[in-house]
Amino acid sequence: MTSGTWNAEDYASNSSAQLQWAHELIAKLRLQGNESILDIGCGDGKISARLAQAVGDGKVVGIDQSGNMIALASKRFPPTTHPNLSFLRMNAANIDLAQSFDIAFSNATLHWINDHPAVLKGLRACLRAQGRVLFQMGGRGNAAGILDAMQTVMNAPRWRQYFQGFTQPYHFYGPEDYATWLPEAGFCPVRAELIPKDMQHQGTDGLLGWLRTTWFPYTDRLPTALRDPFLTEALDTYIDNHPVDAQGNTHVRMVRLEVEAQAI
């Protein structure tokens, strides 16, 4: 994940959608139980632990750039209870591992990284021939409503001064990008597609928790005392255009880029 200010505990409490989508993605691996898996962007370790449980005769290594995330994952899933699971702090754009793997897996991570060809190059060096890749990340058009709300608030007189020179921290690519990048890095493309998703949260508090934990590149620009007011204003702007439903849930239209490939 990106090198910003991840609050690992807060993320663990506000990432239910990412967890659900990861479980759906794991099912597509059709694991036999003896595979070695590299989990790129392991975060708090929940998904890595689920993978390790599914490959009792294999192994899982989770990597993440955030030291806070790696510390939490290592604490929650230690070798004493998860002997086939380990965690390393590592930037996905600079993968350098002596171990080799059968599968490279990543969920809700790679949209934080600009240089995907660098990810694929490093990955190819540690993936066995015929090894599999399965990624899901934010794709082109992802969270457009939230991005619009953020931009509206950023442009307001109260906030404009804090966002001079601000650049978009997320990189939402499309299938055509991976159609080029995969063969160049030594992979045979199997599938690359954009998949719409409806992210739901319980009420505005749930949505605010997600904004607080994953949109910190915006709030990191602000003095601490102004971060909550900024997010509340962004939330109100979003809800004005995307009201809470009859059950009290909020909805965010997400678009995921799902990529499947095989090492040549």
XYZ file of C-alpha atoms in Angstrom:
264
model
C 0.000 0.000 0.000
C 0.967 3.616 -0.257
C 3.399 5.231 2.149
C 0.887 7.583 3.774
C -0.520 7.556 7.287
C -2.326 4.251 7.583
C -4.130 3.711 10.883
C -4.067 -0.074 10.876
C -6.597 -0.609 13.681
C -9.038 1.897 12.169
C -8.717 0.299 8.749
C -9.353 -3.150 10.218
C -12.642 -1.822 11.625
C -13.779 -0.028 8.457
C -12.898 -2.379 5.591
C -15.837 -4.781 5.478
C -16.429 -4.279 1.750
C -12.797 -4.995 0.917
C -13.003 -8.152 3.048
C -16.147 -9.364 1.284
C -14.664 -8.744 -2.155
C -11.469 -10.547 -1.142
C -13.419 -13.654 -0.166
C -15.155 -13.582 -3.541
C -11.776 -13.247 -5.247
C -10.203 -16.091 -3.273
C -12.972 -18.421 -4.465
C -11.825 -17.781 -8.041
C -8.383 -19.207 -7.250
C -9.795 -22.743 -6.885
C -7.016 -23.629 -4.466
C -5.837 -27.210 -4.075
C -4.245 -26.666 -0.664
C -0.527 -26.916 -1.417
C 0.162 -23.660 -3.267
C 2.658 -20.973 -2.302
C 1.004 -17.543 -2.487
C 2.301 -13.984 -2.447
C -0.345 -11.585 -1.119
C 0.504 -8.108 -2.418
C -0.813 -5.350 -0.169
C -1.736 -7.621 2.726
C -2.893 -4.768 4.974
C -3.985 -5.966 8.410
C -3.415 -9.610 7.444
C -7.001 -10.901 7.516
C -6.962 -11.971 3.870
C -3.477 -13.480 4.082
C -4.652 -15.556 7.063
C -7.670 -16.752 5.104
C -5.385 -17.782 2.235
C -3.038 -19.572 4.651
C -5.970 -21.512 6.060
C -6.908 -22.611 2.529
C -3.378 -23.831 1.727
C -2.513 -25.848 4.806
C 0.208 -27.704 2.896
C 1.470 -24.542 1.233
C 2.606 -21.126 2.395
C 1.554 -17.485 2.219
C 3.765 -14.403 2.370
C 2.011 -11.073 2.788
C 3.775 -7.858 1.826
C 2.765 -4.271 2.481
C 4.571 -0.936 2.434
C 2.913 0.257 5.639
C 4.893 -0.559 8.765
C 1.728 -0.080 10.846
C -0.093 -2.692 8.790
C 2.742 -5.219 8.946
C 3.049 -4.752 12.709
C -0.669 -5.358 13.224
C -0.743 -8.363 10.856
C 2.258 -9.951 12.579
C 0.682 -9.412 15.991
C -2.707 -10.838 15.034
C -1.416 -13.801 13.049
C 1.875 -14.931 14.653
C 3.871 -18.020 13.572
C 2.748 -19.878 16.697
C -0.827 -20.015 15.390
C -0.184 -19.551 11.660
C 3.027 -21.462 10.890
C 2.631 -21.214 7.095
C 2.086 -17.450 7.115
C 4.641 -14.635 7.260
C 4.672 -10.893 6.633
C 7.271 -8.548 5.161
C 7.366 -4.808 4.749
C 7.924 -4.199 1.043
C 6.864 -1.787 -1.677
C 4.888 -3.603 -4.378
C 6.704 -1.577 -7.041
C 10.033 -2.933 -5.745
C 9.361 -6.619 -5.110
C 12.621 -8.385 -4.324
C 12.180 -11.866 -2.898
C 14.436 -14.909 -2.915
C 11.420 -17.200 -2.526
C 9.338 -18.404 -5.460
C 5.560 -18.606 -5.647
C 2.786 -20.389 -7.524
C 0.257 -17.562 -7.202
C 0.379 -13.782 -6.914
C -2.781 -12.394 -5.324
C -3.795 -8.811 -4.648
C -7.058 -7.263 -3.494
C -7.856 -3.543 -3.182
C -4.219 -2.441 -3.282
C -2.694 -1.755 -6.669
C -4.710 1.399 -7.375
C -2.394 3.033 -4.825
C 0.546 2.459 -7.185
C 1.290 4.366 -10.374
C 3.941 2.093 -11.899
C 2.177 -1.207 -12.521
C 4.796 -2.417 -15.043
C 7.340 -2.258 -12.197
C 5.033 -4.391 -10.037
C 4.730 -6.978 -12.799
C 8.480 -7.029 -13.476
C 9.329 -7.697 -9.833
C 6.571 -10.233 -9.572
C 7.685 -12.184 -12.641
C 11.110 -12.661 -11.078
C 9.645 -14.578 -8.120
C 6.739 -16.353 -9.817
C 7.297 -19.852 -11.151
C 6.714 -20.672 -14.810
C 2.976 -21.214 -15.319
C 2.403 -19.358 -12.058
C -0.900 -17.537 -11.774
C -1.807 -13.907 -11.177
C -5.160 -12.747 -9.803
C -5.553 -9.067 -8.985
C -8.538 -6.906 -8.163
C -8.151 -3.162 -7.681
C -9.964 0.100 -8.260
C -10.429 0.522 -12.017
C -11.327 3.302 -14.410
C -14.409 5.168 -13.105
C -14.023 3.915 -9.527
C -15.632 5.954 -6.717
C -16.411 8.783 -9.134
C -19.095 10.241 -6.868
C -16.726 10.443 -3.892
C -13.991 11.957 -6.042
C -16.437 14.597 -7.275
C -17.499 15.427 -3.713
C -13.876 15.686 -2.582
C -13.034 17.984 -5.482
C -16.030 20.222 -4.763
C -14.976 20.661 -1.136
C -11.294 21.121 -2.018
C -12.247 23.996 -4.321
C -14.223 25.815 -1.600
C -12.553 28.967 -0.205
C -12.127 27.439 3.271
C -10.069 24.501 1.972
C -8.435 25.664 -1.247
C -5.203 26.836 0.388
C -4.419 23.346 1.694
C -4.601 21.655 -1.698
C -2.281 23.770 -3.832
C -0.281 21.344 -5.999
C -2.299 18.338 -4.821
C -2.147 15.346 -7.171
C -4.597 12.484 -7.364
C -3.241 9.651 -5.153
C -5.158 6.848 -6.868
C -4.413 5.283 -10.224
C -7.472 3.732 -11.841
C -6.488 1.833 -14.970
C -8.441 -0.200 -17.513
C -8.157 -3.595 -19.254
C -6.389 -2.047 -22.243
C -3.499 -1.010 -19.992
C -2.947 -4.544 -18.737
C -3.302 -5.928 -22.256
C -0.056 -4.065 -22.979
C 1.742 -4.460 -19.660
C 1.278 -8.210 -19.095
C 3.035 -9.501 -22.251
C 5.831 -6.966 -21.802
C 6.522 -8.382 -18.329
C 6.428 -12.038 -19.352
C 2.798 -12.923 -18.685
C 0.076 -14.395 -20.847
C -3.162 -12.442 -20.273
C -6.151 -14.593 -19.386
C -8.722 -11.963 -18.473
C -8.895 -8.259 -17.663
C -12.265 -6.655 -17.065
C -13.988 -3.811 -15.262
C -16.582 -4.998 -12.740
C -19.128 -2.618 -11.157
C -19.638 -2.973 -7.405
C -22.007 -1.357 -4.926
C -20.185 -0.507 -1.712
C -22.624 -0.236 1.184
C -22.105 1.159 4.659
C -24.443 1.362 7.626
C -25.525 4.966 7.694
C -23.382 8.031 7.278
C -21.150 7.015 10.209
C -20.103 3.879 8.358
C -19.287 5.825 5.220
C -17.407 8.416 7.258
C -15.286 5.675 8.824
C -14.289 4.409 5.371
C -13.454 7.927 4.216
C -11.351 8.533 7.305
C -9.288 5.362 6.917
C -8.711 5.233 3.138
C -8.861 8.836 1.947
C -6.092 10.091 4.213
C -4.019 11.489 1.295
C -6.584 14.312 1.406
C -6.785 14.788 5.163
C -3.008 14.520 5.605
C -2.841 17.919 3.900
C -4.816 19.493 6.724
C -4.082 20.489 10.314
C -5.323 17.746 12.626
C -8.166 19.865 14.008
C -9.582 20.423 10.508
C -9.583 16.849 9.271
C -12.939 15.781 10.685
C -14.696 18.996 9.551
C -13.311 18.514 6.022
C -14.519 14.904 5.843
C -17.929 15.838 7.252
C -18.315 18.488 4.570
C -17.259 16.013 1.866
C -19.696 13.450 3.254
C -22.581 15.952 3.290
C -21.752 16.978 -0.288
C -21.792 13.341 -1.384
C -25.054 12.521 0.445
C -26.769 15.508 -1.170
C -26.304 13.723 -4.514
C -26.427 10.113 -3.291
C -28.997 9.933 -0.463
C -29.150 7.251 2.208
C -31.565 4.471 1.190
C -34.786 3.438 2.953
C -32.838 0.968 5.142
C -30.418 3.656 6.276
C -27.511 2.430 4.138
C -25.178 4.575 2.093
C -24.015 3.466 -1.348
C -20.872 4.187 -3.336
C -20.597 3.071 -6.947
C -17.263 1.334 -7.288
C -15.594 -0.098 -10.384
C -13.040 -2.858 -9.897
C -10.404 -3.882 -12.418
C -9.913 -7.640 -12.207
C -6.846 -9.148 -13.884
C -5.974 -12.795 -14.409
C -2.765 -13.945 -16.092
C -0.197 -16.730 -16.252
C 3.576 -16.509 -16.166
C 5.187 -17.623 -19.436
